């Protein structure tokens, strides 16, 4: 099930604000160098993340799943002048290149890049987070969600990517990976600590607000 075909994706991008030059570079180099380039948030979703961040104007952001840093920089666009974004990824092979992108950005001093297991790292971050973006290994998404929600005040926003899983959540006989996504969606739907809505953006974006 293809939620957005290429023509619609092009239309959406053409009617959204432009990427800056650094984001264009990351987008291009990710598609040239990474076999799983589809993991990149990309132009359209990046503008969505940027606008949500700007509307929230957070002092502290946490991102689980840095990949090549595209979404990190989009989220950083909304940071308050003294704000910080913590971004966590387990892939140390990308560290040098991604840190280079961050160093080239105007947010270099506001990005704290952590390499390691987010399950271990999140409890060590002694911050309260206003905004979170979870886009990492799907089997641990609910664990990340729980750990981050505990560190959020009322009104905090959590975004979780890939919750429609290419439309497979609608299949009659879902595979094991899809079952993990379905379980996450059901748990969050039943969580009375938050209000929530799934946005059909790219592969599905859960927008969650702590009560």
PDB file of C-alpha atoms in Angstrom, residues 83-203:
ATOM      1  CA  UNK A  83      18.124  25.496  23.794  1.00  0.00           C
ATOM      2  CA  UNK A  84      19.808  22.111  23.419  1.00  0.00           C
ATOM      3  CA  UNK A  85      18.955  19.042  21.344  1.00  0.00           C
ATOM      4  CA  UNK A  86      20.243  15.643  22.482  1.00  0.00           C
ATOM      5  CA  UNK A  87      20.365  13.158  19.623  1.00  0.00           C
ATOM      6  CA  UNK A  88      21.194   9.471  20.123  1.00  0.00           C
ATOM      7  CA  UNK A  89      22.291   6.851  17.621  1.00  0.00           C
ATOM      8  CA  UNK A  90      23.920   3.458  17.942  1.00  0.00           C
ATOM      9  CA  UNK A  91      25.784   3.540  14.606  1.00  0.00           C
ATOM     10  CA  UNK A  92      29.313   4.732  15.341  1.00  0.00           C
ATOM     11  CA  UNK A  93      30.343   4.252  11.697  1.00  0.00           C
ATOM     12  CA  UNK A  94      28.401   7.387  10.756  1.00  0.00           C
ATOM     13  CA  UNK A  95      29.650   9.450  13.695  1.00  0.00           C
ATOM     14  CA  UNK A  96      32.471  11.349  11.981  1.00  0.00           C
ATOM     15  CA  UNK A  97      30.419  12.346   8.938  1.00  0.00           C
ATOM     16  CA  UNK A  98      27.342  13.319  10.955  1.00  0.00           C
ATOM     17  CA  UNK A  99      29.372  15.309  13.453  1.00  0.00           C
ATOM     18  CA  UNK A 100      30.862  17.121  10.485  1.00  0.00           C
ATOM     19  CA  UNK A 101      27.383  18.126   9.323  1.00  0.00           C
ATOM     20  CA  UNK A 102      26.545  19.374  12.798  1.00  0.00           C
ATOM     21  CA  UNK A 103      29.798  21.334  12.983  1.00  0.00           C
ATOM     22  CA  UNK A 104      28.913  23.019   9.674  1.00  0.00           C
ATOM     23  CA  UNK A 105      25.507  24.115  10.950  1.00  0.00           C
ATOM     24  CA  UNK A 106      24.557  27.250  12.873  1.00  0.00           C
ATOM     25  CA  UNK A 107      23.370  24.927  15.676  1.00  0.00           C
ATOM     26  CA  UNK A 108      26.773  23.327  16.307  1.00  0.00           C
ATOM     27  CA  UNK A 109      26.914  24.498  19.937  1.00  0.00           C
ATOM     28  CA  UNK A 110      23.330  23.399  20.612  1.00  0.00           C
ATOM     29  CA  UNK A 111      23.585  19.780  19.462  1.00  0.00           C
ATOM     30  CA  UNK A 112      24.714  17.050  21.868  1.00  0.00           C
ATOM     31  CA  UNK A 113      25.412  13.932  19.808  1.00  0.00           C
ATOM     32  CA  UNK A 114      25.466  10.644  21.743  1.00  0.00           C
ATOM     33  CA  UNK A 115      26.634   7.311  20.338  1.00  0.00           C
ATOM     34  CA  UNK A 116      25.327   4.230  22.141  1.00  0.00           C
ATOM     35  CA  UNK A 117      22.188   2.434  23.271  1.00  0.00           C
ATOM     36  CA  UNK A 118      19.366   4.915  23.908  1.00  0.00           C
ATOM     37  CA  UNK A 119      17.925   2.660  26.613  1.00  0.00           C
ATOM     38  CA  UNK A 120      21.117   3.268  28.597  1.00  0.00           C
ATOM     39  CA  UNK A 121      21.671   6.899  27.612  1.00  0.00           C
ATOM     40  CA  UNK A 122      18.218   8.422  28.173  1.00  0.00           C
ATOM     41  CA  UNK A 123      18.222   7.835  31.972  1.00  0.00           C
ATOM     42  CA  UNK A 124      21.598   9.616  32.232  1.00  0.00           C
ATOM     43  CA  UNK A 125      20.250  12.827  30.670  1.00  0.00           C
ATOM     44  CA  UNK A 126      19.243  15.025  33.575  1.00  0.00           C
ATOM     45  CA  UNK A 127      16.968  17.293  31.564  1.00  0.00           C
ATOM     46  CA  UNK A 128      13.261  17.837  31.158  1.00  0.00           C
ATOM     47  CA  UNK A 129      12.312  17.606  27.484  1.00  0.00           C
ATOM     48  CA  UNK A 130       9.726  19.760  25.715  1.00  0.00           C
ATOM     49  CA  UNK A 131       9.879  17.896  22.400  1.00  0.00           C
ATOM     50  CA  UNK A 132      10.944  14.406  21.338  1.00  0.00           C
ATOM     51  CA  UNK A 133      11.314  12.587  18.029  1.00  0.00           C
ATOM     52  CA  UNK A 134      11.584   8.790  18.067  1.00  0.00           C
ATOM     53  CA  UNK A 135      12.789   7.194  14.834  1.00  0.00           C
ATOM     54  CA  UNK A 136      14.920   4.194  15.764  1.00  0.00           C
ATOM     55  CA  UNK A 137      14.681   0.398  16.172  1.00  0.00           C
ATOM     56  CA  UNK A 138      10.980  -0.346  16.276  1.00  0.00           C
ATOM     57  CA  UNK A 139      11.082  -3.091  18.900  1.00  0.00           C
ATOM     58  CA  UNK A 140      12.181  -0.567  21.526  1.00  0.00           C
ATOM     59  CA  UNK A 141       9.963   2.360  20.528  1.00  0.00           C
ATOM     60  CA  UNK A 142       7.585   1.915  23.454  1.00  0.00           C
ATOM     61  CA  UNK A 143      10.508   1.699  25.874  1.00  0.00           C
ATOM     62  CA  UNK A 144      11.903   4.960  24.488  1.00  0.00           C
ATOM     63  CA  UNK A 145       8.448   6.508  24.718  1.00  0.00           C
ATOM     64  CA  UNK A 146       8.075   5.501  28.369  1.00  0.00           C
ATOM     65  CA  UNK A 147      11.526   6.774  29.360  1.00  0.00           C
ATOM     66  CA  UNK A 148      11.029  10.106  27.607  1.00  0.00           C
ATOM     67  CA  UNK A 149       7.469  10.673  28.833  1.00  0.00           C
ATOM     68  CA  UNK A 150       8.766  10.459  32.408  1.00  0.00           C
ATOM     69  CA  UNK A 151      11.120  13.353  31.616  1.00  0.00           C
ATOM     70  CA  UNK A 152       8.427  15.604  30.130  1.00  0.00           C
ATOM     71  CA  UNK A 153       6.278  18.306  31.704  1.00  0.00           C
ATOM     72  CA  UNK A 154       2.600  18.684  30.881  1.00  0.00           C
ATOM     73  CA  UNK A 155       2.328  19.913  27.304  1.00  0.00           C
ATOM     74  CA  UNK A 156       5.439  18.067  26.135  1.00  0.00           C
ATOM     75  CA  UNK A 157       5.268  16.710  22.580  1.00  0.00           C
ATOM     76  CA  UNK A 158       6.466  13.304  21.364  1.00  0.00           C
ATOM     77  CA  UNK A 159       6.637  12.417  17.669  1.00  0.00           C
ATOM     78  CA  UNK A 160       7.069   8.775  16.617  1.00  0.00           C
ATOM     79  CA  UNK A 161       7.859   7.888  13.010  1.00  0.00           C
ATOM     80  CA  UNK A 162       6.851   4.894  10.840  1.00  0.00           C
ATOM     81  CA  UNK A 163       3.630   4.048  12.691  1.00  0.00           C
ATOM     82  CA  UNK A 164       1.759   3.117   9.486  1.00  0.00           C
ATOM     83  CA  UNK A 165       4.611   0.899   8.267  1.00  0.00           C
ATOM     84  CA  UNK A 166       3.945   1.318   4.522  1.00  0.00           C
ATOM     85  CA  UNK A 167       0.266   0.587   5.149  1.00  0.00           C
ATOM     86  CA  UNK A 168       1.006  -2.897   6.496  1.00  0.00           C
ATOM     87  CA  UNK A 169      -0.869  -2.062   9.722  1.00  0.00           C
ATOM     88  CA  UNK A 170      -4.059  -2.627   7.690  1.00  0.00           C
ATOM     89  CA  UNK A 171      -3.153  -6.110   6.473  1.00  0.00           C
ATOM     90  CA  UNK A 172      -5.135  -9.133   7.658  1.00  0.00           C
ATOM     91  CA  UNK A 173      -2.035 -11.226   8.341  1.00  0.00           C
ATOM     92  CA  UNK A 174       0.681  -8.831   9.545  1.00  0.00           C
ATOM     93  CA  UNK A 175       4.275 -10.008   9.767  1.00  0.00           C
ATOM     94  CA  UNK A 176       6.255  -9.901  13.021  1.00  0.00           C
ATOM     95  CA  UNK A 177       7.685  -6.408  12.442  1.00  0.00           C
ATOM     96  CA  UNK A 178       4.231  -5.043  11.662  1.00  0.00           C
ATOM     97  CA  UNK A 179       2.880  -6.663  14.819  1.00  0.00           C
ATOM     98  CA  UNK A 180       5.428  -4.650  16.813  1.00  0.00           C
ATOM     99  CA  UNK A 181       4.133  -1.434  15.211  1.00  0.00           C
ATOM    100  CA  UNK A 182       0.519  -2.446  15.854  1.00  0.00           C
ATOM    101  CA  UNK A 183       1.270  -3.167  19.509  1.00  0.00           C
ATOM    102  CA  UNK A 184       2.963   0.216  19.922  1.00  0.00           C
ATOM    103  CA  UNK A 185       0.005   2.019  18.343  1.00  0.00           C
ATOM    104  CA  UNK A 186      -2.490   0.211  20.570  1.00  0.00           C
ATOM    105  CA  UNK A 187      -0.508   0.929  23.750  1.00  0.00           C
ATOM    106  CA  UNK A 188      -0.275   4.628  22.972  1.00  0.00           C
ATOM    107  CA  UNK A 189      -3.933   4.792  21.986  1.00  0.00           C
ATOM    108  CA  UNK A 190      -4.825   3.321  25.397  1.00  0.00           C
ATOM    109  CA  UNK A 191      -2.438   5.603  27.331  1.00  0.00           C
ATOM    110  CA  UNK A 192      -4.596   8.057  29.288  1.00  0.00           C
ATOM    111  CA  UNK A 193      -1.578  10.214  30.182  1.00  0.00           C
ATOM    112  CA  UNK A 194      -1.558  11.663  26.669  1.00  0.00           C
ATOM    113  CA  UNK A 195      -3.709  12.927  23.834  1.00  0.00           C
ATOM    114  CA  UNK A 196      -2.709  11.671  20.446  1.00  0.00           C
ATOM    115  CA  UNK A 197      -3.348  11.578  16.700  1.00  0.00           C
ATOM    116  CA  UNK A 198      -1.663   9.739  13.810  1.00  0.00           C
ATOM    117  CA  UNK A 199      -0.770  11.983  10.885  1.00  0.00           C
ATOM    118  CA  UNK A 200      -0.568  10.197   7.491  1.00  0.00           C
ATOM    119  CA  UNK A 201       2.742  11.876   6.688  1.00  0.00           C
ATOM    120  CA  UNK A 202       5.144   9.677   4.701  1.00  0.00           C
ATOM    121  CA  UNK A 203       5.171   6.414   6.703  1.00  0.00           C
TER     122      UNK A 203
END
